mmCIF file of N, CA and C in Angstrom:
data_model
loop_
_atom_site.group_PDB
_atom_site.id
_atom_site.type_symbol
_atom_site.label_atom_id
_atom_site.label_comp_id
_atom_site.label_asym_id
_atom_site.label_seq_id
_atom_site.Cartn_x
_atom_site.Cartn_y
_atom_site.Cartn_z
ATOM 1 N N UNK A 1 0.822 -1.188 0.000
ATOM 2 C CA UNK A 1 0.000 0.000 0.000
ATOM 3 C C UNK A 1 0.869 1.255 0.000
ATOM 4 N N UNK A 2 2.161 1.528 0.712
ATOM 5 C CA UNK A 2 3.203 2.512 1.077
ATOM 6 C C UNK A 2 3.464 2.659 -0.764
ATOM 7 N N UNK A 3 3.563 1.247 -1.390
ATOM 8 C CA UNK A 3 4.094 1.686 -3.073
ATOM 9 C C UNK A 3 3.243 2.545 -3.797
ATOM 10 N N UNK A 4 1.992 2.299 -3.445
ATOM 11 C CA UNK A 4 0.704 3.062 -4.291
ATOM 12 C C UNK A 4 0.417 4.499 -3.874
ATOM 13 N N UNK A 5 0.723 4.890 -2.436
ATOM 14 C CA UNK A 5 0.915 6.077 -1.991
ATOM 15 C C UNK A 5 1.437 6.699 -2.335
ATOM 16 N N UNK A 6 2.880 6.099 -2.541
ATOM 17 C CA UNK A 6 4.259 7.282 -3.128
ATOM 18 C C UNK A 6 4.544 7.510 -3.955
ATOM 19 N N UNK A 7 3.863 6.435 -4.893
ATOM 20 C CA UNK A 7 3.754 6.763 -6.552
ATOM 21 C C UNK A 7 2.812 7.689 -6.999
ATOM 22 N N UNK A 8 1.707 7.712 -6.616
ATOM 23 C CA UNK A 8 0.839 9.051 -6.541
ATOM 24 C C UNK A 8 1.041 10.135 -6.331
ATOM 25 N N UNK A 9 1.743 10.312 -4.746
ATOM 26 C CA UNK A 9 2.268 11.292 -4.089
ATOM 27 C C UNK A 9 3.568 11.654 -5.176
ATOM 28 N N UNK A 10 4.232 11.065 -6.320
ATOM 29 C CA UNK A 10 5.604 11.267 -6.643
ATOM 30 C C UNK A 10 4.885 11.828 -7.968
ATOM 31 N N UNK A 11 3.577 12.024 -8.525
ATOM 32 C CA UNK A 11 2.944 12.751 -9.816
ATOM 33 C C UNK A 11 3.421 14.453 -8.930
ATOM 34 N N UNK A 12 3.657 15.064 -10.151
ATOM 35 C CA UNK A 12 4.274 16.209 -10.316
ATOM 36 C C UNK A 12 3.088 17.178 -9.843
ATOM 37 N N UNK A 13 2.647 17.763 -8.884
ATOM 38 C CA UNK A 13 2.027 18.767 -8.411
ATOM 39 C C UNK A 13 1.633 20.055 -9.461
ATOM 40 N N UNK A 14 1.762 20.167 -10.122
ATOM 41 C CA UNK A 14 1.384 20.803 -11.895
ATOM 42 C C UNK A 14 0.835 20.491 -12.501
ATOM 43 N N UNK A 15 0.529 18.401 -12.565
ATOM 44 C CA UNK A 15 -0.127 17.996 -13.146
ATOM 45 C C UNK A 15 -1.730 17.958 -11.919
ATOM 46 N N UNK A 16 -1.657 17.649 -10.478
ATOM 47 C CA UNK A 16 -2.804 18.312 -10.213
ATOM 48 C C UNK A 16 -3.061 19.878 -10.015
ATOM 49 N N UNK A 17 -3.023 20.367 -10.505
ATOM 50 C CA UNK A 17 -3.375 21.755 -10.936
ATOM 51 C C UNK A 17 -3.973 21.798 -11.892
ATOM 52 N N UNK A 18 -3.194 21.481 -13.044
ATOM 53 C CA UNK A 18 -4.097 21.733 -14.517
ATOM 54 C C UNK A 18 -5.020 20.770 -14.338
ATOM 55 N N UNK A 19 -4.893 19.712 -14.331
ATOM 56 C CA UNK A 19 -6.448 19.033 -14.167
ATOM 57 C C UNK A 19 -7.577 19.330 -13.284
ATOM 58 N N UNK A 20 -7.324 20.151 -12.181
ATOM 59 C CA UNK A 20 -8.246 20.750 -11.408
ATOM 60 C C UNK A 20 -8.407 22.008 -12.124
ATOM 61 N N UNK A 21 -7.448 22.785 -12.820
ATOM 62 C CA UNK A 21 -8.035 24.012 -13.447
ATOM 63 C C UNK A 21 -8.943 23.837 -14.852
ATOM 64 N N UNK A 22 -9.023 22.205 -14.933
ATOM 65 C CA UNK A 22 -9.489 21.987 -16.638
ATOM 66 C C UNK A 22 -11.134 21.718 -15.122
ATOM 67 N N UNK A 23 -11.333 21.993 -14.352
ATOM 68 C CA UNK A 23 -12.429 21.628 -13.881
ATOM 69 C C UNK A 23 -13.023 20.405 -13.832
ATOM 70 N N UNK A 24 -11.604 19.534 -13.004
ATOM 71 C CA UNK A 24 -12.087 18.192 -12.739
ATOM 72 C C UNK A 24 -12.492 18.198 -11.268
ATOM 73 N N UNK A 25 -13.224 17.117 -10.987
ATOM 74 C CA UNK A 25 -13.604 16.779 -9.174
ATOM 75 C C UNK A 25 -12.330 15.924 -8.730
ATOM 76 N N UNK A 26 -12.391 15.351 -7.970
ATOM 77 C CA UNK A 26 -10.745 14.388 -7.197
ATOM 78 C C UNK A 26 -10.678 12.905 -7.781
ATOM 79 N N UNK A 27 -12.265 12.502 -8.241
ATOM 80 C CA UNK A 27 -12.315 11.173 -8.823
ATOM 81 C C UNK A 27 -11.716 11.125 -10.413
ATOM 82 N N UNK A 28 -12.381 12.382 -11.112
ATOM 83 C CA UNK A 28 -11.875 12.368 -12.622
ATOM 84 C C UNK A 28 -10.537 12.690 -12.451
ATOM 85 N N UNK A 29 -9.661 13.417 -11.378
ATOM 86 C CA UNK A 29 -8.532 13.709 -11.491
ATOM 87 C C UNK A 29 -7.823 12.638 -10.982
ATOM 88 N N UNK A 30 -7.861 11.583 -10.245
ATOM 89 C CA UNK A 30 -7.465 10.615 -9.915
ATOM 90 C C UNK A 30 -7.604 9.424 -11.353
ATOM 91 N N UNK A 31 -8.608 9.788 -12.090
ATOM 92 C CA UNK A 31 -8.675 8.798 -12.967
ATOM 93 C C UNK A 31 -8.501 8.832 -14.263
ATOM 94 N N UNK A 32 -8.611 10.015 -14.632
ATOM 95 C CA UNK A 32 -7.719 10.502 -16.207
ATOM 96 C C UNK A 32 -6.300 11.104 -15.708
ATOM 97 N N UNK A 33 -6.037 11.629 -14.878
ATOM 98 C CA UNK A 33 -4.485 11.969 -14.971
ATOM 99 C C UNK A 33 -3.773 11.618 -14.094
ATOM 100 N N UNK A 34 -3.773 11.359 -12.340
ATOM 101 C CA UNK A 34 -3.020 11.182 -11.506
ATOM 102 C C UNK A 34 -2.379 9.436 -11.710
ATOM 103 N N UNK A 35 -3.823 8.570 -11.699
ATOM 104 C CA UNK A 35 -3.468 6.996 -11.605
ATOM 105 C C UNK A 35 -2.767 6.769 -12.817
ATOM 106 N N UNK A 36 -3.129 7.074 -14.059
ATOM 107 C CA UNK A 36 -2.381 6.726 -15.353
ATOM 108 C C UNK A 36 -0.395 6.740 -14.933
ATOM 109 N N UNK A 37 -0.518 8.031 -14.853
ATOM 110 C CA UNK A 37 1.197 8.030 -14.100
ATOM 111 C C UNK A 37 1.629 7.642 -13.586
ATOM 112 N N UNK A 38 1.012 7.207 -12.130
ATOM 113 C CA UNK A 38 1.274 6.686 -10.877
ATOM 114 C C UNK A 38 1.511 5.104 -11.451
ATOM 115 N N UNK A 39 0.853 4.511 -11.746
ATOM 116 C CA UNK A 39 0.544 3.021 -12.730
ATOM 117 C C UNK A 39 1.983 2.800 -13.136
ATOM 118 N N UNK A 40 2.558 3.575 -13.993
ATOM 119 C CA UNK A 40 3.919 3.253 -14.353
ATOM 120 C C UNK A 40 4.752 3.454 -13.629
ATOM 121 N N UNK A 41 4.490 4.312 -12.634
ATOM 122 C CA UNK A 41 6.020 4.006 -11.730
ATOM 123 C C UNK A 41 5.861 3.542 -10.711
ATOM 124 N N UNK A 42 4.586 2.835 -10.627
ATOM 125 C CA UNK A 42 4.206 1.861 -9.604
ATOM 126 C C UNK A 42 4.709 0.410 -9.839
ATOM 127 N N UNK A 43 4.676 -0.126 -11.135
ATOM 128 C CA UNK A 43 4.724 -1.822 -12.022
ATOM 129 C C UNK A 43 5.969 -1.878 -10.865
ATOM 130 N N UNK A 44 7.361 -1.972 -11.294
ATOM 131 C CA UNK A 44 8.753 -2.084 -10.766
ATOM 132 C C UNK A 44 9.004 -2.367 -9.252
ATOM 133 N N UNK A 45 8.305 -1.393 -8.714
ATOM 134 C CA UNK A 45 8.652 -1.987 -7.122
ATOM 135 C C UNK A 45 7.682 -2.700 -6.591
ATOM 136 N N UNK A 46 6.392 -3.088 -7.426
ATOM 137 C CA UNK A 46 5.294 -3.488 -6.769
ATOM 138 C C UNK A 46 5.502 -5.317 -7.294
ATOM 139 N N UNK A 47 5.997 -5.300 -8.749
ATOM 140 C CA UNK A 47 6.686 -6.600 -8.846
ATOM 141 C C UNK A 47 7.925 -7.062 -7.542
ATOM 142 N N UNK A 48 8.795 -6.018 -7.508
ATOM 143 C CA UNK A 48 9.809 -6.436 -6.474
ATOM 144 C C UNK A 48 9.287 -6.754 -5.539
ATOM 145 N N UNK A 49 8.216 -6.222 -5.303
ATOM 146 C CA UNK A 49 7.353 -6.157 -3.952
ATOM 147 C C UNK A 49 6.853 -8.204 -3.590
ATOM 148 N N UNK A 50 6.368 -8.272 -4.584
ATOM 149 C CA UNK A 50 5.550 -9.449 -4.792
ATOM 150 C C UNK A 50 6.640 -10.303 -4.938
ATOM 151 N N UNK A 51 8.085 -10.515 -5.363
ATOM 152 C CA UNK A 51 8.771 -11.455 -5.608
ATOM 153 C C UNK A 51 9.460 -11.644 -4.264
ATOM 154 N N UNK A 52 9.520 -10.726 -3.456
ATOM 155 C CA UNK A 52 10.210 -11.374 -1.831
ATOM 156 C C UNK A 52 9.208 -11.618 -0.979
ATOM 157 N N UNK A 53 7.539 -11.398 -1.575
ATOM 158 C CA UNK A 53 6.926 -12.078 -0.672
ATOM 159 C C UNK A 53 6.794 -13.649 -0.938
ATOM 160 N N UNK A 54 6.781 -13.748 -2.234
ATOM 161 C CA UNK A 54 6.874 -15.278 -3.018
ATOM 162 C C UNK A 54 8.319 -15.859 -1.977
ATOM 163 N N UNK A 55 9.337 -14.954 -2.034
ATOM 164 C CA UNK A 55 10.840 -15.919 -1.222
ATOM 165 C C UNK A 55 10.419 -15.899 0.068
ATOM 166 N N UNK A 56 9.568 -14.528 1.026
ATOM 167 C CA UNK A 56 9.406 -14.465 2.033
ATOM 168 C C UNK A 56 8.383 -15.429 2.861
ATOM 169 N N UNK A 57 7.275 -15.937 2.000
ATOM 170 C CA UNK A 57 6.399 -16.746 2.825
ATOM 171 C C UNK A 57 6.682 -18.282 2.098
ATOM 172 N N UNK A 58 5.282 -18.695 2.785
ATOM 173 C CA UNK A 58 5.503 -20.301 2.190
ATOM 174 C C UNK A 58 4.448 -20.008 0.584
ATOM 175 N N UNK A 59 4.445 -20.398 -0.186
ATOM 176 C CA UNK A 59 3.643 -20.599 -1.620
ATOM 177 C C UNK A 59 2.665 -21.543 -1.131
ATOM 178 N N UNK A 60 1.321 -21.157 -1.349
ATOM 179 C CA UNK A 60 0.554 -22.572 -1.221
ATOM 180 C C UNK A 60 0.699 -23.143 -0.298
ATOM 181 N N UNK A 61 0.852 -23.022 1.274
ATOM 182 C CA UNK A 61 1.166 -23.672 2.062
ATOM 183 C C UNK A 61 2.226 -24.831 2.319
ATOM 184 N N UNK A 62 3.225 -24.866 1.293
ATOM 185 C CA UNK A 62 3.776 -26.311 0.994
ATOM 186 C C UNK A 62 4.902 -25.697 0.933
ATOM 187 N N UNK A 63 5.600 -24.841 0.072
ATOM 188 C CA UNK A 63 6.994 -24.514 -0.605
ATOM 189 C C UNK A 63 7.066 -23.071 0.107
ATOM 190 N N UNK A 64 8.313 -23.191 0.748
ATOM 191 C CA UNK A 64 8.717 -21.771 1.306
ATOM 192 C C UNK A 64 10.343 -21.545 1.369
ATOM 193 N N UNK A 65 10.266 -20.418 0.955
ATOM 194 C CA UNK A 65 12.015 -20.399 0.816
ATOM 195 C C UNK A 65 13.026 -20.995 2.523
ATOM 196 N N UNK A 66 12.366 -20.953 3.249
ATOM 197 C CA UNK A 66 13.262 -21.367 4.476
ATOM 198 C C UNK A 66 12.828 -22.804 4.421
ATOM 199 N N UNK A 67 11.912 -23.537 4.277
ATOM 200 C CA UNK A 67 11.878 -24.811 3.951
ATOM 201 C C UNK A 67 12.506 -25.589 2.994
ATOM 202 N N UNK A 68 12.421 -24.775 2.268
ATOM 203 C CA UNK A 68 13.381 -25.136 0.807
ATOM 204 C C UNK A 68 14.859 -25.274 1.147
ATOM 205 N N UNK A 69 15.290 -24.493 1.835
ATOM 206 C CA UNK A 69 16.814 -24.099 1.782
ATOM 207 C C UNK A 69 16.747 -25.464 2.865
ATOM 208 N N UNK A 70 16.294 -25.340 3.862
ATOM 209 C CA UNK A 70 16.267 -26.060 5.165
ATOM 210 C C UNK A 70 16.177 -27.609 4.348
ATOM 211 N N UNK A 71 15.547 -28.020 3.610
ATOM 212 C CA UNK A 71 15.637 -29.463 2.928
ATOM 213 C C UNK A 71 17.020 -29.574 2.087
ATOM 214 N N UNK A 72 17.404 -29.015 1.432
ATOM 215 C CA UNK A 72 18.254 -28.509 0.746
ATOM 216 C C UNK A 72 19.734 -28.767 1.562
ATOM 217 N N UNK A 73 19.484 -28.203 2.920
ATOM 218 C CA UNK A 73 20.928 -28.639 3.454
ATOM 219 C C UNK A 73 20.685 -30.403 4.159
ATOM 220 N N UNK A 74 19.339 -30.300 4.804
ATOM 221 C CA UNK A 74 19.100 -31.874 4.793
ATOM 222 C C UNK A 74 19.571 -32.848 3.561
ATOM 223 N N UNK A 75 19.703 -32.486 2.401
ATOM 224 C CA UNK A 75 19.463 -33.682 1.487
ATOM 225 C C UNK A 75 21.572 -33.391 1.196
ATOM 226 N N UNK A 76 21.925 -32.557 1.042
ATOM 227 C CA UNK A 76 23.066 -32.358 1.307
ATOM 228 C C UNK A 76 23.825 -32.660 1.782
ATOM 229 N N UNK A 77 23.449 -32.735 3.152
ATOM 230 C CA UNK A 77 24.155 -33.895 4.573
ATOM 231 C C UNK A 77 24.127 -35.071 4.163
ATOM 232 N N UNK A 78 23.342 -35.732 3.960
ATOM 233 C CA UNK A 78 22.376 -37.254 2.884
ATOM 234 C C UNK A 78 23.462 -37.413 1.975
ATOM 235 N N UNK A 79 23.565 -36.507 0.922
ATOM 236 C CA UNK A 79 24.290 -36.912 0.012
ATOM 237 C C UNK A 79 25.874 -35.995 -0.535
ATOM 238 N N UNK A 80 26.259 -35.072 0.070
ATOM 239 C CA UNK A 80 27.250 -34.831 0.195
ATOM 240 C C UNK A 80 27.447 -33.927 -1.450
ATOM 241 N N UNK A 81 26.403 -33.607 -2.028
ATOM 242 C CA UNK A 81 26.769 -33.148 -3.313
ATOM 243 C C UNK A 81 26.151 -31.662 -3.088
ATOM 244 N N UNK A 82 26.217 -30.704 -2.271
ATOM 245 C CA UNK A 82 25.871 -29.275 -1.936
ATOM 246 C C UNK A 82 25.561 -28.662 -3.554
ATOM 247 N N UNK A 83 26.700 -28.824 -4.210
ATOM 248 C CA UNK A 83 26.476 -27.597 -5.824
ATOM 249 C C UNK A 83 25.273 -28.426 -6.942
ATOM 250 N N UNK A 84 24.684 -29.609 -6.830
ATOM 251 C CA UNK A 84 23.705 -30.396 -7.540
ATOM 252 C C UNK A 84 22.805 -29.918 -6.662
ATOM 253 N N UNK A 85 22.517 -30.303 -5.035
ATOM 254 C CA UNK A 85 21.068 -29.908 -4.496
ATOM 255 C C UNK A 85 20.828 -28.748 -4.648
ATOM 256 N N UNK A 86 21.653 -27.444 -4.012
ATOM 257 C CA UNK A 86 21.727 -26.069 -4.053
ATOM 258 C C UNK A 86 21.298 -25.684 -5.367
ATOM 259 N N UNK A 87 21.859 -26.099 -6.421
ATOM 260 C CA UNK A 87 21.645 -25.603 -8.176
ATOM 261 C C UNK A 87 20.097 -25.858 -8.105
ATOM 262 N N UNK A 88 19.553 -27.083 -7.481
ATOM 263 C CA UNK A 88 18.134 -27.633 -7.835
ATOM 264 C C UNK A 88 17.074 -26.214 -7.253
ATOM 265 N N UNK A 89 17.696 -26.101 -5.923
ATOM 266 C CA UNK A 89 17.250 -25.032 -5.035
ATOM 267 C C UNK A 89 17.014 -23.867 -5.733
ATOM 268 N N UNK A 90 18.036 -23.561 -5.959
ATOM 269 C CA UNK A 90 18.027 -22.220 -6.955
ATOM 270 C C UNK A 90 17.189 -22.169 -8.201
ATOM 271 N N UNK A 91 17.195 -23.102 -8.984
ATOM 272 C CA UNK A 91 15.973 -23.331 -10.107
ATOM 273 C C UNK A 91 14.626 -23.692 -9.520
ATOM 274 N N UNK A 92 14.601 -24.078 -8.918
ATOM 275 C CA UNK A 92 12.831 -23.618 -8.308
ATOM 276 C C UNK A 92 12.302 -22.208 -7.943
ATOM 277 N N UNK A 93 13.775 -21.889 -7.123
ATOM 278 C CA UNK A 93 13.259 -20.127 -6.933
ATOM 279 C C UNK A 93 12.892 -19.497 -8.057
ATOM 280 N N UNK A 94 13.627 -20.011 -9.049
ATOM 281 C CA UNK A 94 13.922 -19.148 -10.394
ATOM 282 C C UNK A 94 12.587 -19.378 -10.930
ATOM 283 N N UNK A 95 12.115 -20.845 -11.352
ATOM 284 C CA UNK A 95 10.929 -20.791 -11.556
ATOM 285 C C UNK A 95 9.519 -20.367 -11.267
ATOM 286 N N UNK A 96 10.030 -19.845 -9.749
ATOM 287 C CA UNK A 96 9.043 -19.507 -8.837
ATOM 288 C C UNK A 96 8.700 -17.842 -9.327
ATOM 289 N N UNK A 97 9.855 -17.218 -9.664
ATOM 290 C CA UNK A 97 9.329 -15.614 -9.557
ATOM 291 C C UNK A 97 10.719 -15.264 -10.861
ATOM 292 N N UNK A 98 10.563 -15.824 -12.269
ATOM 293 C CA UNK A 98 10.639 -15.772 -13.377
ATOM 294 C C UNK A 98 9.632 -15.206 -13.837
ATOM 295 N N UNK A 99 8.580 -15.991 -13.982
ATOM 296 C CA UNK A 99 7.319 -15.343 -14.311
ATOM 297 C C UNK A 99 6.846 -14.185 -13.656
ATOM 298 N N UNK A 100 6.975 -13.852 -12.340
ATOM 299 C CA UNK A 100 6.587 -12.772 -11.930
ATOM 300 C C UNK A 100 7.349 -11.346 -12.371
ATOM 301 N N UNK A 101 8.378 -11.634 -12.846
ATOM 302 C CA UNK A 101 9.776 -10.728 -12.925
ATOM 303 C C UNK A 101 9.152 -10.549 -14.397
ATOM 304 N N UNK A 102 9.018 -11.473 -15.757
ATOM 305 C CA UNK A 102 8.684 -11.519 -16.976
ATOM 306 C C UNK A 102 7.601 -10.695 -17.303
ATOM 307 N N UNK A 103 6.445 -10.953 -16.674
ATOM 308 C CA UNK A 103 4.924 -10.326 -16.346
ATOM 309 C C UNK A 103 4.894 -8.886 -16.613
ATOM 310 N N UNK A 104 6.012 -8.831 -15.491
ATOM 311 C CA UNK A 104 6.835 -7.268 -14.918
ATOM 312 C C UNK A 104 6.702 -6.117 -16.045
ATOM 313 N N UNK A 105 7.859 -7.423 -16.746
ATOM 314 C CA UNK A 105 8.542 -6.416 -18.639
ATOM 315 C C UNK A 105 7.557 -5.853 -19.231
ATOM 316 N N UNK A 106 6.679 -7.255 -19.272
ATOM 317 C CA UNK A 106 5.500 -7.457 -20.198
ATOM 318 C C UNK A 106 4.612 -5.928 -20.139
ATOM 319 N N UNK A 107 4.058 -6.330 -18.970
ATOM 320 C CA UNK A 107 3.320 -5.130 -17.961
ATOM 321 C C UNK A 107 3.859 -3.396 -18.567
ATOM 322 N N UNK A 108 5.138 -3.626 -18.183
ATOM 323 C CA UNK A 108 6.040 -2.273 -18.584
ATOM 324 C C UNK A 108 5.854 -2.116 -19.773
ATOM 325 N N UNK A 109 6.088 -2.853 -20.484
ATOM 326 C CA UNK A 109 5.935 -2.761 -22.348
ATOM 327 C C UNK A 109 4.913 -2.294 -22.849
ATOM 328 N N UNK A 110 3.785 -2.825 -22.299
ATOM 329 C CA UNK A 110 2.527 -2.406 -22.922
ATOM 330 C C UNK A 110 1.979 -0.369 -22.277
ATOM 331 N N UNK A 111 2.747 -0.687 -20.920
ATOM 332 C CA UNK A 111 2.137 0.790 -20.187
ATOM 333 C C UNK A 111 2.881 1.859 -21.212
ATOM 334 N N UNK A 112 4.146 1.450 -21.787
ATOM 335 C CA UNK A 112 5.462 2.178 -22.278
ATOM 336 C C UNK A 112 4.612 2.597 -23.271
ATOM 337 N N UNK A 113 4.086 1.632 -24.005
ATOM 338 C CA UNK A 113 3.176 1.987 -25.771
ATOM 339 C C UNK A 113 2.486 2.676 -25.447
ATOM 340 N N UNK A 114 1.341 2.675 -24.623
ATOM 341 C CA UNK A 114 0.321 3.221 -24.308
ATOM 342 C C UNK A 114 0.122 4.613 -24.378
ATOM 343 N N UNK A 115 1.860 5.189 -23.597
ATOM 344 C CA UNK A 115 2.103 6.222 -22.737
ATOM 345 C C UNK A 115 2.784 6.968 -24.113
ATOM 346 N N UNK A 116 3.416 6.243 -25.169
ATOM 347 C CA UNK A 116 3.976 6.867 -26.297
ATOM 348 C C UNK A 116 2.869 7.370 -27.141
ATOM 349 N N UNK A 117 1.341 6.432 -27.189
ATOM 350 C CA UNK A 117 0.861 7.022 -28.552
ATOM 351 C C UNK A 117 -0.296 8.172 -28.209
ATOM 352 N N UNK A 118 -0.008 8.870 -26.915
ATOM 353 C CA UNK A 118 -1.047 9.872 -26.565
ATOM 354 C C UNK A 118 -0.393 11.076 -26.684
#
């Protein structure tokens, strides 16, 4: 919520002006000019945001990065091959918040066009 605040709060104080001097109320100005802006420099940390909660909690009740790691040195002890389990470790994370990171671009790409053809 602190990301959506400060990205709002970080629209240029000029731009609410003229939209209040074009005789908008707080909803049309929130919704033709403040959120549009805010939106793009919101994507970036709000993905970052979401990818250490993916490492920070458990997924689905089942997979959690301290469980993970924590099996990880269990199976390690077991089998004595740390850079094969660890590598495995690491490609699940990867798989885990790849897509979220990808989404991200995606997300960015399309706001980027959007923001070019107006």
């Amino acid at each position: 919520m602190e990301i959506w605040r400060g990205c709002v709060e970080s629209v240029a104080r000029g731009q609410w002006e003229a939209s209040a001097s074009l005789g908008m109320g707080y909803v049309q100005q929130m919704r033709y000019v403040i959120l549009p802006q805010a939106v793009r420099v919101a994507v970036p940390p709000t993905v970052g945001f979401s990818v250490q909660v993916v490492k920070g909690t458990a997924l689905t009740s089942i997979i959690g990065f301290v469980e993970l790691s924590k099996a990880g040195t269990v199976v390690t002890n077991a089998t004595f091959e740390p850079f094969t389990v660890y590598g495995l470790v690491a490609l699940i994370y990867f798989a885990l918040c790849w897509p979220l990171s990808k989404s991200s671009q995606i997300l960015e790409r399309k706001l980027n066009v959007a923001h070019r053809n107006h």
